[in-house]
Amino acid sequence: MAAMLQPQIILLKEGTDTSQGKPQLVSNINACTVVADSVRTTLGPRGMDKLIHDDKGTTTISNDGATIMKLLDIVHPAAKILVDIAKSQDSEVGDGTTTVVLLAAEFLKEAKPFIEDGVHSQNLIRSYRTACSMAIDKIKELAISIEGKSLEEKKSLLAKCAATTLSSKLIGGEKEFFASMVVEAVIAIGNDDRLNLIGIKKVPGGNMRDSFLVNGVAFKKTFSYAGFEQQPKKFLNPKILLLNIELELKSEKENAEIRLSDPLQYQSIVDAEWNIIYDKLDKCVQSGAKIVLSRLAIGDLATQYFADRDIFCAGRVTEEDLQCVAAATGGTVQTSVNNIIDEVLGTCEIFEERQVGNERFNIFSGCPSGQTATIVLRGGADQFIEEAERSLHDAIMIVRRALKNSTVVAGGGAIDMEISRYLRQHARTIAGKSQLFINSYAKALEVIPRQLCDNAGFDATDVLNKLRQKHALPSGEGAHYGVDINTGGIADSFDNFVWEPAVVKINAINAATEAACLILSVDETVKNPKSESAQGEAAASAMGGRGHGGAAFRGRGRGMRRR
């Protein structure tokens, strides 16, 4: 009997928590579902906002999936994957962050009954990947290209894509106003990939309609020195000099020492210092520039000197603003005032300093390169303006993507319903278990139109039945039908101009499927914290070691004294 007993093998450190098998997989799926529930109600034009309050007292109001996921500070290891896919969707496409989280959670939710019935997760993963690849092919087939259209037509199409994105945001009431502004800004920067060339400046006060777009650069008036009031505040076609130099008198270091043999020499040393600064200022004036901007300080002396010669100057301009001015005006930032040639000077049609709310803004418009744009945002509370900025960021990203990948699909859940129908039809042609798995994948895609209805207060079952009926028409004429948010029924999303770039949907389905497959492939979680008892033992043993050492030393000391 004793021989039959297996010796107990201790493999992992004491205090290690291991969970494995089916219960662990179901637990991970449940955690992801809970995460999705936190952003579920933010989807679509009638989505609700979340107010997130952190321990520093900062309040954020947002319905942007990526922002909410970031601020929730999720600690569950499996649920963190959903945070990552929301972030990747945000950086890659800019919109569809809530969609991607909802889809991933819904795929897992549909897989849960199969896992509980003992289906091996690898079978599910294989079918899900097949369904994903078919869905993406179908999207590409259904997408409509906007390539080859005139600029005006293109602008109108892009504005509709931007309006679809903005309709679910806090500034949805003014979506047409902001959509055209976003399109103008994106077209202004052309093929340049640097997003920071579109500046967004926030000025509290006024209403949203007071926001405006500058085809160039605008930045807040910098720190001003005496003599600033006497400088001209408006120029037509000025030359602009950009510097990275301090134009002020510098006091000597505290330990500077000069030995003089003749007291008369002292005056020449003082004069030398003044001559250096005057020489710099004179070279700036000789360059023919009417506007001098520097990243470093421009002191009282220089400000007064420029004012006397009808030149505008601004010091301590931020690096980002200076680079934007350089890109817009065609100037180059100089680190020396020697040998300033015309090629390094920038220019613009109009420069003016204008009052915006309580702030003064320096505005450069009509820039030759036309590669920058600035949106000056107005609004009430700070939280409102912050959310408006996040909304515009999403719209800007969408328009950029639509310009580069110029295909669009019908929004409002239309594309999701069409892929769902296509996959259900395909599932009927397959034998075996994978028929059920692909069918469940198709069912999961319906979460988007269903959630749009729920968030708007419509009867989701009724609307989805109508949509299924419309999409099942053999002629294919119902392929563009989605949820009509205004009437609570269904409508042709293309005719209603509810469009989104195909790349948004492709990226969302790809990322959501990958995340679901990743979570389904995990069957064990090992948590190995340093338990308090282990830390206590370590501390005790460390102290014990030191104690013995001390005692040994004292013993030797006594022994030596005895000898």
Coordinates of C-alpha atoms in Angstrom, one line a residue:
M1 CA 0.0 0.0 0.0
A2 CA 2.8 2.4 1.0
A3 CA 4.6 1.6 -2.3
M4 CA 1.5 2.8 -4.2
L5 CA 1.5 6.2 -2.6
Q6 CA 3.2 8.8 -4.9
P7 CA 5.6 11.2 -3.3
Q8 CA 4.3 14.8 -3.3
I9 CA 6.4 16.9 -5.7
I10 CA 6.6 20.6 -4.8
L11 CA 7.4 22.5 -8.0
L12 CA 6.5 26.1 -7.5
K13 CA 7.4 28.4 -4.6
E14 CA 5.0 28.5 -1.7
G15 CA 2.3 31.2 -2.1
T16 CA 2.1 30.7 -5.9
D17 CA -1.5 30.8 -7.1
T18 CA -2.2 28.6 -10.1
S19 CA -5.6 28.3 -11.9
Q20 CA -6.0 26.1 -14.9
G21 CA -8.3 24.2 -17.2
K22 CA -11.9 25.0 -18.2
P23 CA -12.8 27.1 -15.1
Q24 CA -9.8 29.4 -15.8
L25 CA -10.9 29.9 -19.4
V26 CA -14.5 30.7 -18.4
S27 CA -13.2 33.1 -15.7
N28 CA -11.1 35.0 -18.3
I29 CA -14.2 35.2 -20.6
N30 CA -16.3 36.6 -17.8
A31 CA -13.7 39.2 -16.9
C32 CA -13.6 40.4 -20.6
T33 CA -17.4 40.6 -20.7
V34 CA -17.4 42.8 -17.6
V35 CA -14.8 45.1 -19.2
A36 CA -17.0 45.4 -22.4
D37 CA -20.0 46.2 -20.2
S38 CA -18.3 49.3 -18.9
V39 CA -18.0 50.8 -22.4
R40 CA -21.0 49.1 -24.0
T41 CA -23.4 52.1 -23.5
T42 CA -21.0 54.6 -25.2
L43 CA -21.5 53.2 -28.7
G44 CA -23.2 55.2 -31.4
P45 CA -24.8 58.6 -31.8
R46 CA -27.0 58.1 -28.8
G47 CA -24.2 56.7 -26.6
M48 CA -23.9 57.9 -23.0
D49 CA -20.7 59.4 -21.6
K50 CA -18.6 58.2 -18.7
L51 CA -17.4 60.5 -15.9
I52 CA -14.1 59.2 -14.5
H53 CA -12.7 60.8 -11.3
D54 CA -9.2 59.8 -10.2
D55 CA -7.4 60.1 -6.9
K56 CA -5.7 63.3 -8.0
G57 CA -9.1 65.0 -8.3
T58 CA -9.0 65.1 -12.1
T59 CA -12.4 64.6 -13.8
T60 CA -12.7 63.3 -17.3
I61 CA -15.9 63.1 -19.3
S62 CA -15.6 60.9 -22.3
N63 CA -17.3 58.4 -24.6
D64 CA -14.1 57.5 -26.4
G65 CA -13.5 53.7 -25.9
A66 CA -9.7 54.0 -25.8
T67 CA -9.7 56.9 -23.3
I68 CA -12.1 55.1 -20.9
M69 CA -10.2 51.9 -21.1
K70 CA -6.9 53.7 -20.3
L71 CA -8.4 55.5 -17.3
L72 CA -10.1 52.5 -15.8
D73 CA -6.7 51.1 -14.8
I74 CA -7.7 47.4 -15.2
V75 CA -5.6 44.9 -13.3
H76 CA -7.1 41.5 -14.5
P77 CA -4.3 40.0 -16.8
A78 CA -6.8 38.6 -19.5
A79 CA -9.0 41.8 -19.5
K80 CA -5.8 43.9 -20.1
I81 CA -5.7 42.4 -23.6
L82 CA -8.9 44.4 -24.4
V83 CA -7.2 47.6 -23.2
D84 CA -4.3 46.9 -25.6
I85 CA -6.5 46.3 -28.6
A86 CA -8.4 49.5 -27.9
K87 CA -5.1 51.4 -27.8
S88 CA -3.9 49.8 -31.0
Q89 CA -7.1 50.6 -32.8
D90 CA -6.8 54.2 -31.6
S91 CA -3.2 54.6 -32.8
E92 CA -3.7 52.7 -36.1
V93 CA -7.1 54.1 -37.2
G94 CA -8.2 56.6 -34.6
D95 CA -11.9 55.5 -34.3
G96 CA -13.8 52.3 -33.6
T97 CA -12.2 51.7 -30.2
T98 CA -15.5 50.8 -28.5
T99 CA -16.5 48.6 -31.5
V100 CA -13.3 46.5 -31.2
V101 CA -13.8 45.9 -27.4
L102 CA -17.4 45.0 -27.9
L103 CA -16.7 42.6 -30.8
A104 CA -13.9 40.8 -28.9
A105 CA -16.1 40.3 -25.8
E106 CA -19.0 39.1 -27.9
F107 CA -16.9 36.6 -29.7
L108 CA -15.8 35.2 -26.3
K109 CA -19.3 35.3 -25.0
E110 CA -20.5 33.2 -28.0
A111 CA -17.6 30.8 -27.4
K112 CA -18.4 30.3 -23.7
P113 CA -21.2 27.7 -24.0
F114 CA -19.0 25.6 -26.3
I115 CA -16.1 25.7 -23.8
E116 CA -18.4 24.7 -21.0
D117 CA -19.7 21.7 -23.1
G118 CA -16.1 20.5 -23.4
V119 CA -15.2 21.7 -26.9
H120 CA -11.4 22.1 -27.3
S121 CA -10.6 25.8 -27.7
Q122 CA -8.2 25.2 -30.7
N123 CA -11.2 24.1 -32.7
L124 CA -13.0 27.4 -31.9
I125 CA -9.8 29.4 -32.7
R126 CA -9.4 27.7 -36.1
S127 CA -13.0 28.4 -37.1
Y128 CA -12.9 32.0 -35.8
R129 CA -9.8 32.7 -37.9
T130 CA -11.4 31.3 -41.0
A131 CA -14.5 33.4 -40.4
C132 CA -12.4 36.5 -39.8
S133 CA -10.5 36.1 -43.1
M134 CA -13.9 35.6 -45.0
A135 CA -15.4 38.7 -43.3
I136 CA -12.4 40.9 -44.3
D137 CA -12.6 39.6 -47.9
K138 CA -16.4 40.4 -47.9
I139 CA -15.7 44.0 -46.6
K140 CA -13.2 44.6 -49.4
E141 CA -15.8 43.4 -51.9
L142 CA -18.6 45.6 -50.5
A143 CA -16.4 48.7 -50.1
I144 CA -16.9 51.6 -52.5
S145 CA -13.9 53.6 -53.7
I146 CA -13.8 57.4 -53.7
E147 CA -10.7 57.5 -55.8
G148 CA -10.7 59.5 -59.1
K149 CA -13.3 61.9 -57.9
S150 CA -12.8 65.7 -58.1
L151 CA -11.5 67.6 -55.0
E152 CA -14.9 69.0 -54.2
E153 CA -16.6 65.6 -54.4
K154 CA -13.9 64.1 -52.3
K155 CA -14.2 66.9 -49.7
S156 CA -18.0 66.2 -49.5
L157 CA -17.4 62.5 -49.1
L158 CA -14.7 62.9 -46.4
A159 CA -16.9 65.4 -44.5
K160 CA -19.6 62.7 -44.3
C161 CA -17.1 60.2 -42.9
A162 CA -16.0 62.8 -40.3
A163 CA -19.7 63.6 -39.5
T164 CA -20.4 59.9 -38.9
T165 CA -17.5 59.8 -36.4
L166 CA -18.5 63.0 -34.6
S167 CA -22.2 62.1 -34.4
S168 CA -21.5 59.8 -31.4
K169 CA -19.4 62.5 -29.6
L170 CA -20.3 65.3 -27.2
I171 CA -20.0 67.8 -30.0
G172 CA -22.4 65.8 -32.3
G173 CA -24.8 68.7 -32.3
E174 CA -22.4 70.7 -34.5
K175 CA -21.0 67.8 -36.5
E176 CA -21.4 69.4 -39.9
F177 CA -19.6 72.6 -38.7
F178 CA -16.6 70.6 -37.3
A179 CA -16.6 68.0 -40.1
S180 CA -15.9 70.5 -42.8
M181 CA -13.2 72.1 -40.6
V182 CA -11.5 68.8 -40.0
V183 CA -11.5 68.0 -43.8
E184 CA -10.0 71.4 -44.6
A185 CA -7.3 70.8 -42.0
V186 CA -6.4 67.3 -43.2
I187 CA -6.3 68.4 -46.9
A188 CA -4.0 71.3 -45.8
I189 CA -1.3 69.0 -44.5
G190 CA -1.5 66.8 -47.7
N191 CA 0.5 63.6 -47.6
D192 CA 2.6 64.5 -44.5
D193 CA 2.1 61.9 -41.9
R194 CA 3.0 64.1 -38.9
L195 CA -0.2 64.6 -37.0
N196 CA 1.3 67.4 -34.9
L197 CA 1.1 69.7 -38.0
I198 CA -2.6 70.0 -37.2
G199 CA -2.5 72.0 -34.0
I200 CA -5.5 72.2 -31.7
K201 CA -5.5 75.1 -29.3
K202 CA -8.1 75.3 -26.5
V203 CA -9.6 78.6 -25.3
P204 CA -12.3 78.4 -22.6
G205 CA -15.3 80.7 -23.1
G206 CA -17.7 81.4 -25.9
N207 CA -19.7 78.6 -27.6
M208 CA -18.6 75.9 -30.0
R209 CA -19.6 77.9 -33.1
D210 CA -16.9 80.5 -32.1
S211 CA -14.2 77.8 -32.9
F212 CA -12.3 78.5 -36.1
L213 CA -9.7 77.1 -38.4
V214 CA -6.4 78.9 -39.3
N215 CA -4.8 77.8 -42.6
G216 CA -1.4 78.2 -41.0
V217 CA -0.2 78.4 -37.4
A218 CA -1.7 80.1 -34.3
F219 CA -0.2 80.1 -30.9
K220 CA -0.8 81.9 -27.6
K221 CA 1.1 85.1 -27.1
T222 CA 4.3 84.4 -25.2
F223 CA 5.9 86.1 -22.3
S224 CA 6.2 89.8 -23.2
Y225 CA 8.9 92.3 -22.1
A226 CA 8.8 96.1 -21.9
G227 CA 8.5 97.8 -25.3
F228 CA 6.1 95.0 -26.6
E229 CA 3.2 97.4 -26.7
Q230 CA 5.0 99.7 -29.3
Q231 CA 5.5 96.9 -31.8
P232 CA 3.2 96.6 -34.8
K233 CA 0.6 93.8 -34.4
K234 CA -0.2 93.2 -38.1
F235 CA 1.9 92.7 -41.3
L236 CA 1.2 91.8 -44.9
N237 CA 3.7 89.4 -46.6
P238 CA 6.3 89.8 -43.8
K239 CA 9.6 87.9 -43.8
I240 CA 9.9 85.7 -40.7
L241 CA 13.2 84.9 -38.9
L242 CA 13.2 81.8 -36.6
L243 CA 16.0 81.6 -34.0
N244 CA 17.2 79.3 -31.3
I245 CA 19.3 82.0 -29.6
E246 CA 18.9 84.1 -26.5
L247 CA 18.8 87.8 -27.3
E248 CA 19.4 89.4 -23.9
L249 CA 22.3 90.7 -21.8
K250 CA 23.7 87.9 -19.7
S251 CA 25.1 88.6 -16.3
E252 CA 28.6 87.2 -15.7
K253 CA 29.0 84.1 -13.6
E254 CA 29.4 84.8 -9.9
N255 CA 33.0 83.7 -9.8
A256 CA 34.0 85.6 -13.0
E257 CA 37.2 87.5 -12.4
I258 CA 38.9 90.2 -14.6
R259 CA 42.3 91.7 -13.7
L260 CA 42.8 95.3 -14.9
S261 CA 46.0 97.2 -15.0
D262 CA 44.3 100.5 -15.9
P263 CA 40.8 101.6 -14.6
L264 CA 40.0 103.0 -18.1
Q265 CA 39.9 99.5 -19.4
Y266 CA 36.8 98.7 -17.4
Q267 CA 34.6 100.8 -19.7
S268 CA 35.9 99.0 -22.8
I269 CA 34.9 95.6 -21.1
V270 CA 31.4 96.9 -20.4
D271 CA 31.1 98.3 -23.9
A272 CA 32.2 94.9 -25.4
E273 CA 29.3 93.3 -23.8
W274 CA 26.8 95.8 -25.2
N275 CA 28.5 95.7 -28.6
I276 CA 27.9 91.9 -28.8
I277 CA 24.2 92.1 -28.2
Y278 CA 23.8 95.2 -30.5
D279 CA 25.7 93.4 -33.2
K280 CA 23.3 90.4 -33.0
L281 CA 20.2 92.7 -33.1
D282 CA 21.6 94.7 -36.0
K283 CA 22.2 91.5 -38.0
C284 CA 18.5 90.5 -37.3
V285 CA 17.3 93.9 -38.6
Q286 CA 19.6 93.7 -41.7
S287 CA 18.2 90.3 -42.7
G288 CA 15.0 92.2 -43.7
A289 CA 12.8 90.1 -41.3
K290 CA 9.7 91.9 -39.9
I291 CA 8.9 89.1 -37.4
V292 CA 11.6 87.5 -35.2
L293 CA 10.6 84.4 -33.2
S294 CA 13.0 82.6 -30.8
R295 CA 12.7 79.4 -28.7
L296 CA 14.8 81.2 -26.0
A297 CA 14.2 84.5 -24.3
I298 CA 14.2 87.8 -26.1
G299 CA 14.9 90.4 -23.3
D300 CA 13.8 94.0 -22.7
L301 CA 16.7 95.6 -24.6
A302 CA 16.0 93.5 -27.8
T303 CA 12.2 94.0 -27.5
Q304 CA 12.6 97.8 -27.4
Y305 CA 15.3 97.7 -30.1
F306 CA 12.9 95.8 -32.5
A307 CA 9.9 98.1 -31.5
D308 CA 11.9 101.2 -32.6
R309 CA 12.4 99.6 -36.0
D310 CA 8.8 98.4 -36.5
I311 CA 9.7 94.7 -36.0
F312 CA 7.5 92.2 -34.1
C313 CA 9.3 89.7 -31.8
A314 CA 8.3 86.9 -29.5
G315 CA 10.6 84.8 -27.3
R316 CA 10.1 81.5 -25.5
V317 CA 8.0 80.1 -28.3
T318 CA 7.6 76.3 -27.7
E319 CA 9.6 73.9 -29.8
E320 CA 6.4 72.4 -31.3
D321 CA 5.0 75.8 -32.3
L322 CA 8.3 76.9 -33.7
Q323 CA 8.6 73.7 -35.8
C324 CA 5.0 74.3 -37.1
V325 CA 5.8 77.9 -38.1
A326 CA 9.0 76.6 -39.9
A327 CA 6.9 73.9 -41.8
A328 CA 4.2 76.4 -42.7
T329 CA 6.2 79.5 -43.7
G330 CA 9.1 77.6 -45.3
G331 CA 11.7 79.1 -42.9
T332 CA 14.5 77.3 -41.1
V333 CA 15.4 77.6 -37.5
Q334 CA 18.8 79.3 -37.1
T335 CA 21.3 78.9 -34.3
S336 CA 23.4 81.9 -35.3
V337 CA 22.6 85.4 -36.6
N338 CA 25.6 85.4 -38.8
N339 CA 25.2 85.1 -42.6
I340 CA 21.3 85.1 -42.6
I341 CA 20.3 84.6 -46.3
D342 CA 16.8 85.0 -47.8
E343 CA 16.5 81.2 -48.2
V344 CA 16.3 80.6 -44.4
L345 CA 13.6 83.3 -43.9
G346 CA 9.9 82.2 -43.9
T347 CA 6.9 84.2 -45.2
C348 CA 3.1 84.3 -45.0
E349 CA 0.4 86.4 -46.4
I350 CA -1.0 87.9 -43.2
F351 CA 0.4 87.9 -39.7
E352 CA -1.7 89.4 -36.9
E353 CA -2.1 89.3 -33.1
R354 CA -5.8 88.8 -32.3
Q355 CA -7.8 88.6 -29.2
V356 CA -9.5 85.2 -28.7
G357 CA -11.6 85.1 -25.5
N358 CA -9.2 86.2 -22.7
E359 CA -6.1 85.2 -24.6
R360 CA -4.0 87.0 -27.3
F361 CA -3.1 84.8 -30.2
N362 CA -0.3 85.2 -32.8
I363 CA -1.8 84.0 -36.1
F364 CA 0.1 83.3 -39.3
S365 CA -2.3 82.7 -42.2
G366 CA -1.9 82.2 -46.0
C367 CA 1.3 80.3 -45.6
P368 CA 3.0 79.3 -48.9
S369 CA 3.7 75.6 -48.1
G370 CA 0.1 75.2 -46.8
Q371 CA 1.3 72.2 -44.8
T372 CA -0.1 73.1 -41.4
A373 CA -3.4 74.0 -40.0
T374 CA -4.6 75.0 -36.5
I375 CA -8.0 74.6 -35.0
V376 CA -8.8 77.0 -32.2
L377 CA -11.5 75.4 -30.0
R378 CA -13.9 77.4 -27.9
G379 CA -16.4 76.1 -25.4
G380 CA -17.6 76.2 -21.8
A381 CA -16.1 73.9 -19.1
D382 CA -12.6 72.6 -19.4
Q383 CA -13.8 69.0 -19.4
F384 CA -16.0 69.8 -22.4
I385 CA -13.1 71.3 -24.4
E386 CA -10.9 68.3 -23.6
E387 CA -13.6 65.9 -24.9
A388 CA -14.1 68.1 -28.0
E389 CA -10.3 67.8 -28.6
R390 CA -10.5 64.0 -28.3
S391 CA -13.5 63.9 -30.7
L392 CA -11.7 66.0 -33.3
H393 CA -8.6 63.8 -33.0
D394 CA -10.8 60.8 -33.9
A395 CA -12.3 62.7 -36.8
I396 CA -8.9 63.8 -38.1
M397 CA -7.6 60.2 -38.0
I398 CA -10.6 58.9 -39.8
V399 CA -10.3 61.5 -42.6
R400 CA -6.6 60.8 -43.0
R401 CA -7.2 57.1 -43.3
A402 CA -10.1 57.6 -45.7
L403 CA -7.8 59.8 -47.9
K404 CA -5.0 57.2 -47.9
N405 CA -7.2 54.1 -48.2
S406 CA -10.0 55.6 -50.3
T407 CA -12.7 53.0 -49.8
V408 CA -15.8 53.5 -47.6
V409 CA -18.5 51.1 -46.3
A410 CA -22.0 51.7 -45.0
G411 CA -22.2 52.5 -41.2
G412 CA -25.0 52.2 -38.7
G413 CA -24.5 48.4 -38.3
A414 CA -25.2 47.8 -42.1
I415 CA -21.8 46.2 -42.9
D416 CA -21.9 44.0 -39.7
M417 CA -25.4 42.7 -40.6
E418 CA -24.3 41.9 -44.2
I419 CA -21.1 40.0 -43.1
S420 CA -23.2 38.2 -40.5
R421 CA -25.7 37.1 -43.2
Y422 CA -22.8 36.0 -45.5
L423 CA -21.1 33.9 -42.8
R424 CA -24.4 32.2 -41.8
Q425 CA -25.0 31.3 -45.4
H426 CA -21.4 29.9 -45.7
A427 CA -21.9 27.9 -42.4
R428 CA -24.7 26.0 -44.0
T429 CA -22.3 24.6 -46.6
I430 CA -19.9 23.1 -44.0
A431 CA -20.2 19.8 -42.3
G432 CA -19.0 19.2 -38.7
K433 CA -18.6 21.3 -35.6
S434 CA -17.1 24.3 -37.4
Q435 CA -20.6 25.0 -38.8
L436 CA -21.7 25.9 -35.3
F437 CA -18.6 27.9 -34.5
I438 CA -18.8 30.1 -37.7
N439 CA -22.6 30.5 -37.0
S440 CA -21.8 31.8 -33.5
Y441 CA -19.1 34.2 -34.9
A442 CA -21.8 35.5 -37.3
K443 CA -24.2 36.0 -34.4
A444 CA -21.6 37.9 -32.4
L445 CA -21.3 40.5 -35.3
E446 CA -24.9 41.5 -34.7
V447 CA -23.8 43.1 -31.3
I448 CA -23.1 46.4 -33.1
P449 CA -26.6 47.1 -34.5
R450 CA -28.2 45.6 -31.4
Q451 CA -26.1 47.9 -29.1
L452 CA -26.9 51.0 -31.4
C453 CA -30.6 50.2 -30.8
D454 CA -30.3 49.7 -27.1
N455 CA -28.3 52.9 -26.6
A456 CA -30.9 54.9 -28.5
G457 CA -33.8 53.3 -26.6
F458 CA -35.3 51.4 -29.5
D459 CA -36.6 47.8 -29.6
A460 CA -33.5 45.9 -30.7
T461 CA -35.3 42.6 -31.4
D462 CA -37.8 44.4 -33.8
V463 CA -35.1 46.4 -35.6
L464 CA -32.8 43.4 -36.0
N465 CA -35.6 41.3 -37.4
K466 CA -36.3 43.9 -40.0
L467 CA -32.6 44.2 -40.8
R468 CA -32.2 40.4 -41.2
Q469 CA -35.2 40.4 -43.5
K470 CA -33.8 43.2 -45.6
H471 CA -30.3 41.7 -45.9
A472 CA -31.7 38.3 -46.8
L473 CA -33.2 39.7 -50.1
P474 CA -31.7 37.7 -53.0
S475 CA -31.2 40.7 -55.1
G476 CA -28.7 42.1 -52.6
E477 CA -30.4 45.5 -52.6
G478 CA -30.6 45.5 -48.8
A479 CA -26.9 45.2 -48.2
H480 CA -26.5 48.9 -47.2
Y481 CA -29.4 48.9 -44.7
G482 CA -28.5 49.8 -41.1
V483 CA -30.2 51.2 -38.0
D484 CA -31.9 54.6 -38.5
I485 CA -31.1 56.4 -35.3
N486 CA -33.6 59.2 -36.0
T487 CA -36.8 57.1 -36.6
G488 CA -36.0 53.9 -34.7
G489 CA -36.5 51.9 -37.8
I490 CA -34.1 50.9 -40.6
A491 CA -32.7 52.9 -43.5
D492 CA -30.2 52.8 -46.3
S493 CA -27.0 54.0 -44.6
F494 CA -25.4 55.1 -47.9
D495 CA -28.3 57.3 -48.8
N496 CA -28.3 58.7 -45.3
F497 CA -24.5 59.4 -45.6
V498 CA -23.6 57.3 -42.6
W499 CA -20.2 56.1 -43.9
E500 CA -17.0 54.9 -42.4
P501 CA -13.6 54.0 -44.0
A502 CA -13.4 50.3 -44.8
V503 CA -10.0 50.2 -43.0
V504 CA -11.8 50.9 -39.6
K505 CA -14.0 47.9 -39.9
I506 CA -11.2 45.6 -41.2
N507 CA -8.9 46.7 -38.4
A508 CA -11.6 46.2 -35.8
I509 CA -12.6 42.7 -36.9
N510 CA -9.0 41.6 -37.2
A511 CA -7.9 43.0 -33.8
A512 CA -11.1 41.7 -32.0
T513 CA -10.7 38.2 -33.5
E514 CA -7.0 38.0 -32.6
A515 CA -7.7 39.1 -29.0
A516 CA -10.5 36.5 -28.7
C517 CA -8.3 33.8 -30.0
L518 CA -5.5 34.8 -27.7
I519 CA -7.7 34.6 -24.6
L520 CA -9.2 31.3 -25.8
S521 CA -5.7 29.8 -26.1
V522 CA -4.8 30.5 -22.4
D523 CA -5.7 27.6 -20.1
E524 CA -3.6 28.4 -17.1
T525 CA -2.7 31.5 -15.2
V526 CA 0.3 31.4 -12.7
K527 CA 0.4 34.2 -10.2
N528 CA 3.6 34.3 -8.2
P529 CA 3.5 37.2 -5.8
K530 CA 6.2 37.5 -3.1
S531 CA 3.9 36.5 -0.2
E532 CA 4.2 38.4 3.0
S533 CA 5.3 35.3 4.9
A534 CA 8.1 34.7 2.5
Q535 CA 9.2 38.3 2.7
G536 CA 9.0 38.1 6.5
E537 CA 11.1 34.9 6.6
A538 CA 13.7 36.5 4.2
A539 CA 13.9 39.6 6.5
A540 CA 14.2 37.5 9.6
S541 CA 17.0 35.3 8.1
A542 CA 18.8 38.5 6.9
M543 CA 18.6 40.0 10.4
G544 CA 19.7 36.6 11.9
G545 CA 22.7 36.5 9.7
R546 CA 23.7 40.0 10.8
G547 CA 23.1 39.1 14.4
H548 CA 25.4 36.1 14.3
G549 CA 28.1 38.1 12.6
G550 CA 27.9 40.7 15.3
A551 CA 28.0 38.2 18.1
A552 CA 31.1 36.6 16.6
F553 CA 32.7 39.9 16.3
R554 CA 31.9 40.8 19.9
G555 CA 33.2 37.4 21.0
R556 CA 36.5 38.0 19.3
G557 CA 36.7 41.4 20.9
R558 CA 36.2 39.9 24.4
G559 CA 38.7 37.2 23.6
M560 CA 41.3 39.8 22.5
R561 CA 40.7 41.8 25.7
R562 CA 41.1 38.7 27.8
R563 CA 44.4 38.0 26.2

